mmCIF file of C-alpha atoms and ligand atoms in Angstrom:
data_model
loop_
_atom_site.group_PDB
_atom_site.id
_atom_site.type_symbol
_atom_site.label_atom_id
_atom_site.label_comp_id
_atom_site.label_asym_id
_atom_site.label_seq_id
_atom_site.Cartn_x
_atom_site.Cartn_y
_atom_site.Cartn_z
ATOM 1 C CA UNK A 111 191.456 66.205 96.671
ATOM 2 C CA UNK A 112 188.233 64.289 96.593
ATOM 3 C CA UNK A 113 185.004 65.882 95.764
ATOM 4 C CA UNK A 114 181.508 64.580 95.793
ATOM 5 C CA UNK A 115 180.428 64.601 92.256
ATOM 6 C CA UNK A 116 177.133 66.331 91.216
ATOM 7 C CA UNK A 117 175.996 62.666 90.106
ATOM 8 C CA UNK A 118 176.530 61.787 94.165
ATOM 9 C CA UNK A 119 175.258 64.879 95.565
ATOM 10 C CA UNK A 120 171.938 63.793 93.251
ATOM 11 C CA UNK A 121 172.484 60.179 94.956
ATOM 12 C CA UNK A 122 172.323 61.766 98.537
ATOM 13 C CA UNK A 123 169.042 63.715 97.310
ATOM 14 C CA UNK A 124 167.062 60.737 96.407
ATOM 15 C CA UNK A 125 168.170 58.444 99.155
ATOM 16 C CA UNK A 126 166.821 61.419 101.217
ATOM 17 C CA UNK A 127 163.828 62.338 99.785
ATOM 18 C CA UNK A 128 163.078 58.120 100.047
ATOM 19 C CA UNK A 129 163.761 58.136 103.569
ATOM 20 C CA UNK A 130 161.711 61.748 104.784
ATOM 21 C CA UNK A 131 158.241 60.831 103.320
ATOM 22 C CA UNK A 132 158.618 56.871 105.690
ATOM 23 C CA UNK A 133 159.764 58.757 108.576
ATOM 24 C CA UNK A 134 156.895 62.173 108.920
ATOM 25 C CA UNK A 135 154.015 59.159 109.112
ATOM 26 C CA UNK A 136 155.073 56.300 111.151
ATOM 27 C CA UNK A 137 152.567 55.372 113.934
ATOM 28 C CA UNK A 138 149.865 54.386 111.611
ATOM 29 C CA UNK A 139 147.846 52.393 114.163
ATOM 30 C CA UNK A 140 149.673 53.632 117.706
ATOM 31 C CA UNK A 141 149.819 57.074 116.803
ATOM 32 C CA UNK A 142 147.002 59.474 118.590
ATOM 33 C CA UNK A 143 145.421 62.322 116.387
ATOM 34 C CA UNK A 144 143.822 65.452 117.362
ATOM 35 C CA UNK A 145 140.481 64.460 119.146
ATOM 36 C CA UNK A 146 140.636 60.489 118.800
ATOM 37 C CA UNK A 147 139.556 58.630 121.955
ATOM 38 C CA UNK A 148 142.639 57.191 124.143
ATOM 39 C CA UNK A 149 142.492 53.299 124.121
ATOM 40 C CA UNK A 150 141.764 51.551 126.922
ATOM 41 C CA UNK A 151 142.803 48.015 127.652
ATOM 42 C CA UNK A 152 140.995 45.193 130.128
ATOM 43 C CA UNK A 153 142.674 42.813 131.585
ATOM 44 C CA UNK A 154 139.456 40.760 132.919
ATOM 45 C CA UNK A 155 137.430 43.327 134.808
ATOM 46 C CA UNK A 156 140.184 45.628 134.809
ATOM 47 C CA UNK A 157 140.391 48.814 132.734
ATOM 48 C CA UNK A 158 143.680 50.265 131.463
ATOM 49 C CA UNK A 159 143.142 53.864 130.587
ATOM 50 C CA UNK A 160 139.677 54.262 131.380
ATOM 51 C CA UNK A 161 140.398 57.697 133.832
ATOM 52 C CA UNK A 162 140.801 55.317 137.205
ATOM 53 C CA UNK A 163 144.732 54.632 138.334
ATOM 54 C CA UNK A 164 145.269 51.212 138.050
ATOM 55 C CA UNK A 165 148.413 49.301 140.533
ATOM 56 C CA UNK A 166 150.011 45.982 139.587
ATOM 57 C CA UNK A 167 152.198 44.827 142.235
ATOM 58 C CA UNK A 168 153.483 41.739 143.064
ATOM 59 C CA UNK A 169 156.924 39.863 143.128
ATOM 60 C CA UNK A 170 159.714 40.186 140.590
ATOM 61 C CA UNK A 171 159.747 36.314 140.763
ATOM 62 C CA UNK A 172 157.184 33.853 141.513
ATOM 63 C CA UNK A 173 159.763 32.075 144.004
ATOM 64 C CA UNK A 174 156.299 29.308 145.765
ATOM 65 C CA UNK A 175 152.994 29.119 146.099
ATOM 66 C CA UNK A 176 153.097 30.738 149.339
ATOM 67 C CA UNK A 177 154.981 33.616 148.769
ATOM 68 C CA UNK A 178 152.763 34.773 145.964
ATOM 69 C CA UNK A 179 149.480 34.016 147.544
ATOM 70 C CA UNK A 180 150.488 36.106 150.671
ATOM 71 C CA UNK A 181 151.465 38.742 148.238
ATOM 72 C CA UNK A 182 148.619 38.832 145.728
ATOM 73 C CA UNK A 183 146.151 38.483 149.393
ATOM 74 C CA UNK A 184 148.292 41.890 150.638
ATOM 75 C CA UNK A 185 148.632 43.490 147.813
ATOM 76 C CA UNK A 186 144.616 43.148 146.757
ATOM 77 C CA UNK A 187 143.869 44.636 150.561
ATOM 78 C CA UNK A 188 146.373 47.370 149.673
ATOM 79 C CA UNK A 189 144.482 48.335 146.755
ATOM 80 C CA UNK A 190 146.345 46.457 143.859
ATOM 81 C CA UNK A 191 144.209 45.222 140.969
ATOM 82 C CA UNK A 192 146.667 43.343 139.052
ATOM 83 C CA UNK A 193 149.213 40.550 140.210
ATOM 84 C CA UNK A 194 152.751 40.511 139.051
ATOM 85 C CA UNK A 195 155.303 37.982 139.112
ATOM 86 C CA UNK A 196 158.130 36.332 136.928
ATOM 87 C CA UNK A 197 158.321 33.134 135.729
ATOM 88 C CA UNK A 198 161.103 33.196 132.795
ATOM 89 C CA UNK A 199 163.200 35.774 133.937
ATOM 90 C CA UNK A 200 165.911 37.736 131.955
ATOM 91 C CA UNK A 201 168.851 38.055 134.215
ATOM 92 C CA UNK A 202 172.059 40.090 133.704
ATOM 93 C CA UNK A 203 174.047 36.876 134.827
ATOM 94 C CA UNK A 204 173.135 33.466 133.653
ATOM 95 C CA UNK A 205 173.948 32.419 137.088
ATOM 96 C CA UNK A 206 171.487 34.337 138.724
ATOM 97 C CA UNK A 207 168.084 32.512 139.491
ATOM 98 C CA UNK A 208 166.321 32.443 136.211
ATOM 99 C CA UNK A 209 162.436 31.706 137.260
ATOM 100 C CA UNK A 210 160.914 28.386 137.845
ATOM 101 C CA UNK A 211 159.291 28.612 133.988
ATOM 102 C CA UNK A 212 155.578 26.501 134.002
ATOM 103 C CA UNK A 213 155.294 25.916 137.481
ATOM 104 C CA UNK A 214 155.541 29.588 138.288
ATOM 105 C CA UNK A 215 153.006 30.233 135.666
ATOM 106 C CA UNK A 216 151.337 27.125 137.551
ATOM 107 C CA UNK A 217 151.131 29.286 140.659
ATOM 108 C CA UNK A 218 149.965 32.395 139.020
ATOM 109 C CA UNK A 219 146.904 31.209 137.972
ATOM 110 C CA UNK A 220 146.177 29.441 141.077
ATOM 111 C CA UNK A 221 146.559 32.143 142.938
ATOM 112 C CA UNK A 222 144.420 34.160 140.606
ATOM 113 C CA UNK A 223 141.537 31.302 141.320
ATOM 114 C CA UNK A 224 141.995 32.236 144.681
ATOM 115 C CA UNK A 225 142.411 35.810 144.816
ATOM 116 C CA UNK A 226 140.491 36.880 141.759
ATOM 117 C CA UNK A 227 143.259 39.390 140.656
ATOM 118 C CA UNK A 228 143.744 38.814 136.715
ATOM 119 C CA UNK A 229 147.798 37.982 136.649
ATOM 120 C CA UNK A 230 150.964 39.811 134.036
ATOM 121 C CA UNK A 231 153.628 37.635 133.467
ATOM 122 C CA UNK A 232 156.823 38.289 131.164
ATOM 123 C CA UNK A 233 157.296 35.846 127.825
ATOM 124 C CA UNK A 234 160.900 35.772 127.231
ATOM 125 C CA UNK A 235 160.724 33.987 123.752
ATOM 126 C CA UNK A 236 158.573 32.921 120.919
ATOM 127 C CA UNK A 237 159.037 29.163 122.384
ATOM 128 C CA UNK A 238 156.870 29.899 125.555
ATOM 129 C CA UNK A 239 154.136 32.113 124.117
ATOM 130 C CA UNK A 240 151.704 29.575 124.113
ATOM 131 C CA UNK A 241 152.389 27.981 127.535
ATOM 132 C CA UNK A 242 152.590 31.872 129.079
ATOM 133 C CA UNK A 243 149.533 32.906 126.993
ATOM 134 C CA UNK A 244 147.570 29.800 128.670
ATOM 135 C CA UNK A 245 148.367 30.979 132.180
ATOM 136 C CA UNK A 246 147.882 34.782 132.453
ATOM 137 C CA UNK A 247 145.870 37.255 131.371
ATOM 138 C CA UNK A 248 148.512 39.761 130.121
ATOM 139 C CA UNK A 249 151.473 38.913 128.510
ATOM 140 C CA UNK A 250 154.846 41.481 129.516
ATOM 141 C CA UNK A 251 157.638 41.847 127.344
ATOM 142 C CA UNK A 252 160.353 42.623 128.998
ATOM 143 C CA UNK A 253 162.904 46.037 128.161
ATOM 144 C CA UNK A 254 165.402 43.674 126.690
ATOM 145 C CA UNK A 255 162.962 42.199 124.351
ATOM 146 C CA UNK A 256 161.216 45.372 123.520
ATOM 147 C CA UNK A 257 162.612 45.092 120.123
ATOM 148 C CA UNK A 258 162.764 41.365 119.446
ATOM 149 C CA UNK A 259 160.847 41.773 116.247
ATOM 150 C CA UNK A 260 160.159 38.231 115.948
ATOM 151 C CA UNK A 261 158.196 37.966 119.669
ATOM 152 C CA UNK A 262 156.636 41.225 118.729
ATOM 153 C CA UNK A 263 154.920 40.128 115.391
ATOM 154 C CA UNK A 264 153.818 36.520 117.132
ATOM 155 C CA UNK A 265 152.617 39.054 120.075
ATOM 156 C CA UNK A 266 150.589 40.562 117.271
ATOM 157 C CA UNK A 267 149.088 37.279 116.334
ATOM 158 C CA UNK A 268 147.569 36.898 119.949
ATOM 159 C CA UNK A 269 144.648 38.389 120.975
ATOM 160 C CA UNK A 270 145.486 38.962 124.822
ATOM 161 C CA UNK A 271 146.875 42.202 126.714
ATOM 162 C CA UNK A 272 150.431 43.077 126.473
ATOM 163 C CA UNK A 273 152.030 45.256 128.325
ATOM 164 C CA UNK A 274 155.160 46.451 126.503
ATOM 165 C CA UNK A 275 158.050 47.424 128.608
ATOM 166 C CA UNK A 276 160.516 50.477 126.965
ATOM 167 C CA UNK A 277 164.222 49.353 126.702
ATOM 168 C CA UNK A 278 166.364 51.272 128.911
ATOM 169 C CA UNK A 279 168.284 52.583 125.785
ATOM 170 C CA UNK A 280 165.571 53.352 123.430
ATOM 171 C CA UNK A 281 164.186 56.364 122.281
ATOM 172 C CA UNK A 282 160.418 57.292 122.681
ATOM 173 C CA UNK A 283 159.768 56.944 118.914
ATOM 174 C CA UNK A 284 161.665 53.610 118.701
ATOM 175 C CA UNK A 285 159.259 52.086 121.946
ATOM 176 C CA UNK A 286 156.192 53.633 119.540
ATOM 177 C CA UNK A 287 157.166 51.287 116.265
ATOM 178 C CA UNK A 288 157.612 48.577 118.689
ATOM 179 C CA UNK A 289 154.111 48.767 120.377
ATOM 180 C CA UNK A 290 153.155 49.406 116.488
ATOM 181 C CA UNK A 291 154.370 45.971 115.465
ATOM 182 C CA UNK A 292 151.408 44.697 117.878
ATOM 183 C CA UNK A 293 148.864 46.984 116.987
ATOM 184 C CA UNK A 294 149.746 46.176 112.869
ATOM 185 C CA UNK A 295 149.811 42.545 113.692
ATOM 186 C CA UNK A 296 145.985 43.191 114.709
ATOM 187 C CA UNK A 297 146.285 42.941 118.555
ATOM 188 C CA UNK A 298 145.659 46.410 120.286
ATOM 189 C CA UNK A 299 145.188 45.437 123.465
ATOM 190 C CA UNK A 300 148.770 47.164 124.577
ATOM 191 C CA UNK A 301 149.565 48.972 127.183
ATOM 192 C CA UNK A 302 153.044 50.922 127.653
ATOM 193 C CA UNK A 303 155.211 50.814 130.808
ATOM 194 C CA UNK A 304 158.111 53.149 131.384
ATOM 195 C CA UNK A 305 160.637 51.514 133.627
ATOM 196 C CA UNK A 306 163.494 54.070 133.223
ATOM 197 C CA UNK A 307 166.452 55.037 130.748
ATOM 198 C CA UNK A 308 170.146 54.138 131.275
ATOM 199 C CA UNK A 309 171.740 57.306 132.895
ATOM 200 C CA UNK A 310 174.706 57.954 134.499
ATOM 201 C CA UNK A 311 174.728 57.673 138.404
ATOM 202 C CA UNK A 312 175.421 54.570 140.310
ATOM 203 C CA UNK A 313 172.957 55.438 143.252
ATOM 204 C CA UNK A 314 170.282 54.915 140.710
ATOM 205 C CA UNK A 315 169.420 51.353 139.101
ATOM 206 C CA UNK A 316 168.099 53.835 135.868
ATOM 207 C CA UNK A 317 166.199 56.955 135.746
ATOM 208 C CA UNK A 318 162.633 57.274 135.617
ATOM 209 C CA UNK A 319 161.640 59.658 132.346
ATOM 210 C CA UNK A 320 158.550 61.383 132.971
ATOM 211 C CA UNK A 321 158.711 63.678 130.208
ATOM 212 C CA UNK A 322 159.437 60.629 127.856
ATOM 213 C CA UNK A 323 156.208 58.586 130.047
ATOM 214 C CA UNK A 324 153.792 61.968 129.154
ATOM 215 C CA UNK A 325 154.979 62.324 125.625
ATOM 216 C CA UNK A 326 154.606 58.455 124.897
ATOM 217 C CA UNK A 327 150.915 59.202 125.773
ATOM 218 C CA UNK A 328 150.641 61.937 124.142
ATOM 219 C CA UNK A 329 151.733 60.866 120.870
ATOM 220 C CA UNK A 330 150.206 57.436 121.302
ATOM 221 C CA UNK A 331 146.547 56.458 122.140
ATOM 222 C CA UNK A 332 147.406 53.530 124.024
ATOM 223 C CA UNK A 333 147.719 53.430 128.297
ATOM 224 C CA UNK A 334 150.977 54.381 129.812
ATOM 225 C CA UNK A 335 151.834 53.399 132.947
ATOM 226 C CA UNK A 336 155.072 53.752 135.146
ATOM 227 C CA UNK A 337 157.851 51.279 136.976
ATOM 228 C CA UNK A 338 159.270 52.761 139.871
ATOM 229 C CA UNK A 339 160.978 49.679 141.245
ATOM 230 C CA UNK A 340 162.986 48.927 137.879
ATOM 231 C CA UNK A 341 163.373 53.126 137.213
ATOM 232 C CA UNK A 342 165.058 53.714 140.512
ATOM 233 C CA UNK A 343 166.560 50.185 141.680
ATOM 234 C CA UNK A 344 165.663 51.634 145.320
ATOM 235 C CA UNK A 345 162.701 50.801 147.770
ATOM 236 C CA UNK A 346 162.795 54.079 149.273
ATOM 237 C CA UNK A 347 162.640 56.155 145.994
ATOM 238 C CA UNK A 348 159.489 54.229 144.991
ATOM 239 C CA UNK A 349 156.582 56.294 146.513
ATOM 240 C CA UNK A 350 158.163 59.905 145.504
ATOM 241 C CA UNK A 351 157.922 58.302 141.702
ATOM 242 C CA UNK A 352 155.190 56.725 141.865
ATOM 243 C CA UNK A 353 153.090 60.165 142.995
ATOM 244 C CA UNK A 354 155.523 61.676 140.392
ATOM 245 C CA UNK A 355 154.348 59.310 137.471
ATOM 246 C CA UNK A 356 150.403 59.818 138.648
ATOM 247 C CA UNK A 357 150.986 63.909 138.417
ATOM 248 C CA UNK A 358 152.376 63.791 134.862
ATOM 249 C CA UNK A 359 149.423 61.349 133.456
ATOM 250 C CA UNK A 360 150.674 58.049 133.914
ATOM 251 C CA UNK A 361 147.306 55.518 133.378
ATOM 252 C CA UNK A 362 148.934 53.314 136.354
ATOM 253 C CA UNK A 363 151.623 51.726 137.857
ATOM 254 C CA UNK A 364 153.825 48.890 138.360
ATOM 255 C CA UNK A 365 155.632 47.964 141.599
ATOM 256 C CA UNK A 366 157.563 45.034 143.260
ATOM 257 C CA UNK A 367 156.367 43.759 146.579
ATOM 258 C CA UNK A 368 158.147 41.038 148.300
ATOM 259 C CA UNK A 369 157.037 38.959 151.939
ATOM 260 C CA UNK A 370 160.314 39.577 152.942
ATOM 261 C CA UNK A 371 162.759 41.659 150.377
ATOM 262 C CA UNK A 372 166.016 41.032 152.054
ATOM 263 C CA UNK A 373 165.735 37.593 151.219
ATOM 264 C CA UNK A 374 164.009 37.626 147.835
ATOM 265 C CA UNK A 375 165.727 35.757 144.355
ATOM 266 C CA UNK A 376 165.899 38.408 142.528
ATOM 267 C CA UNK A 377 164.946 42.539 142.805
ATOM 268 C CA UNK A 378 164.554 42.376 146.666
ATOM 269 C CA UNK A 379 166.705 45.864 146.517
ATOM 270 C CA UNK A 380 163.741 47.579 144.498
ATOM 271 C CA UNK A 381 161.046 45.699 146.129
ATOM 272 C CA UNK A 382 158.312 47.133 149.146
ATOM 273 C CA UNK A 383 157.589 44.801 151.567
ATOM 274 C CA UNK A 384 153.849 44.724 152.904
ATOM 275 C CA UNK A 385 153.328 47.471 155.385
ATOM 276 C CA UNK A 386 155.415 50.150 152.804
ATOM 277 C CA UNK A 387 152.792 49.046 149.716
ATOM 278 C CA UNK A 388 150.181 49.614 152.208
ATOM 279 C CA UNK A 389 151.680 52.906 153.095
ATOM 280 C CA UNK A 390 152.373 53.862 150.454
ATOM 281 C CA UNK A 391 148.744 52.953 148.627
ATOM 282 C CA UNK A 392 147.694 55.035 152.058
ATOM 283 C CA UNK A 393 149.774 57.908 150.688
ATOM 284 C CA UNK A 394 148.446 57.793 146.757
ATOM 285 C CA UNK A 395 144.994 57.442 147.407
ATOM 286 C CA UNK A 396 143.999 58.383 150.806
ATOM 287 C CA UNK A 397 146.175 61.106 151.435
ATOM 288 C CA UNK A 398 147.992 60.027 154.107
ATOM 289 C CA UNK A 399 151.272 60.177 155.296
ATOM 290 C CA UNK A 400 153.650 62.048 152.524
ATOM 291 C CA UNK A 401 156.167 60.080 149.718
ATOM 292 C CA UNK A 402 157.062 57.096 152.582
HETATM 293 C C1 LIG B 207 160.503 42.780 135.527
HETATM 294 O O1 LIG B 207 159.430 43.378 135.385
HETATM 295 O O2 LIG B 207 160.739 42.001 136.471
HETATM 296 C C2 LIG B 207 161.603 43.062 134.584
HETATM 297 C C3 LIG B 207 162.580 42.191 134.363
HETATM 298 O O3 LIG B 207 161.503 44.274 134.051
HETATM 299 P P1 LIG B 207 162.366 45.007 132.909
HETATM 300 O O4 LIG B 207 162.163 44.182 131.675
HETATM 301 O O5 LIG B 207 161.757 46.364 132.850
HETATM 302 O O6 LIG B 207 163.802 45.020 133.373
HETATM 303 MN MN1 LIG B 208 162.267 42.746 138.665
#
């Protein structure tokens, strides 16, 4: 029968004792300690984390000019401070609409000329960092980049927001040492965004993880803010999360608004149209109506 030698067993030991001491300090720049101030992150006149709820809406995709003008002009009246919408987007199928690249980001800033919202936009790969970077004011990376190493550490080159989504497999710690290749790479300007873990029912696109949202920002510094749209994959779940998200902490949140939903490229399932942001911005921070 085979036996682990003592010579092994000592093997085991050192490996171990290697490993512990890397792993009981690991968030040397992301992690919060006792006392130390939160971060908070501006994205043009907007603060991240400074004690006021912040709400980026907008389109999953930049699909014209027009359609994200009239949503950045009804989101803005809503409330929103932030403008969302995709330009590279990472689809499940590579025959799915895939965002019109530059002239999306093209739009974006046009419409932020007109609108005055600063604009988030996700980089998809190292190649487009500088185009995206010249466009918006905050740079997302998406859940199924959130630990492309190589776009993190350029990310940590730049000096602009990022807003770093959490993988919908990842654990809270392995979302931390992500946002802590930006922060070593000398850019803190990151905020976090929870947009729900892979679970197990079909009804539901993902799961939004509250506990995993409040003990991100507990254990981190940096803003955390909250996805409804991607976490649930359902318009009407969207306002029960979103007051969810706000009553365990969350710094802000992120939602999809479409003109018209039914017919939008991509998301539409998971996307308000104008009159239910309005409602439910109504609902959040005036108090009326209740979750719809
Ligand atoms: C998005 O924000 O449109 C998006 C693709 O999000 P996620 O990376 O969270 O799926
Ligand atoms: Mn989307």
């Amino acid at each position: 029968m085979h036996s682990l030698s003592a010579e092994a067993d000592t093997k085991v030991l050192a490996t171990k004792e290697r490993i512990q001491p890397k792993f009981s300090t690991p968030l040397k720049v992301t992690g919060s300690t006792p006392g130390s101030e939160r971060s908070v992150v501006c994205i043009g006149t907007v603060e991240i984390g400074a004690g006021q709820p912040v709400v980026i809406a907008g389109p999953c995709s930049v699909e014209s000019y027009e359609q994200t003008l009239a949503t950045a002009e009804a989101v803005k009246s809503a409330g929103a401070v932030i403008l969302r919408g995709g330009a590279y987007k990472p689809r499940t199928s590579p025959y799915d609409f895939q965002g019109l690249g530059v002239e999306a980001l093209e739009i974006m800033a046009r419409v932020r000329e007109t609108t005055g919202l600063p604009v988030v936009s996700e980089v998809l790969s190292t190649d487009d960092i500088d185009v995206v970077a010249e466009h918006v004011d905050m740079l997302q990376v998406g859940a199924r980049n959130m630990q492309n190493f190589a776009l993190l550490r350029r990310l940590g080159q730049l000096r602009k927001p990022i807003l770093l989504k959490r993988s919908p497999a990842a654990t809270v710690k392995e979302w931390l040492l992500a946002a802590e290749y930006l922060l070593a790479g000398g850019n803190s300007q990151v905020v976090l965004c929870e947009r729900g873990i892979r679970s197990y029912d079909p009804e539901l696109r993902n799961t939004l993880d509250l506990a995993g949202m409040a003990l991100a920002r507990q254990l981190s510094h940096l803003p955390v803010i909250a996805d409804p749209s991607h976490a649930t994959g359902r318009r009407d779940l969207i306002p029960a999360m979103s007051r969810a998200a706000f009553a365990a902490g969350a710094d802000g949140l992120m939602v999809e608004v479409h003109p018209d939903p039914a017919n939008a490229l991509s998301d539409g399932m998971q996307s308000l149209d104008f009159p239910g942001f309005s409602n439910m911005m109504d609902m959040l921070f005036r108090g009326v109506g209740h979750n719809s």
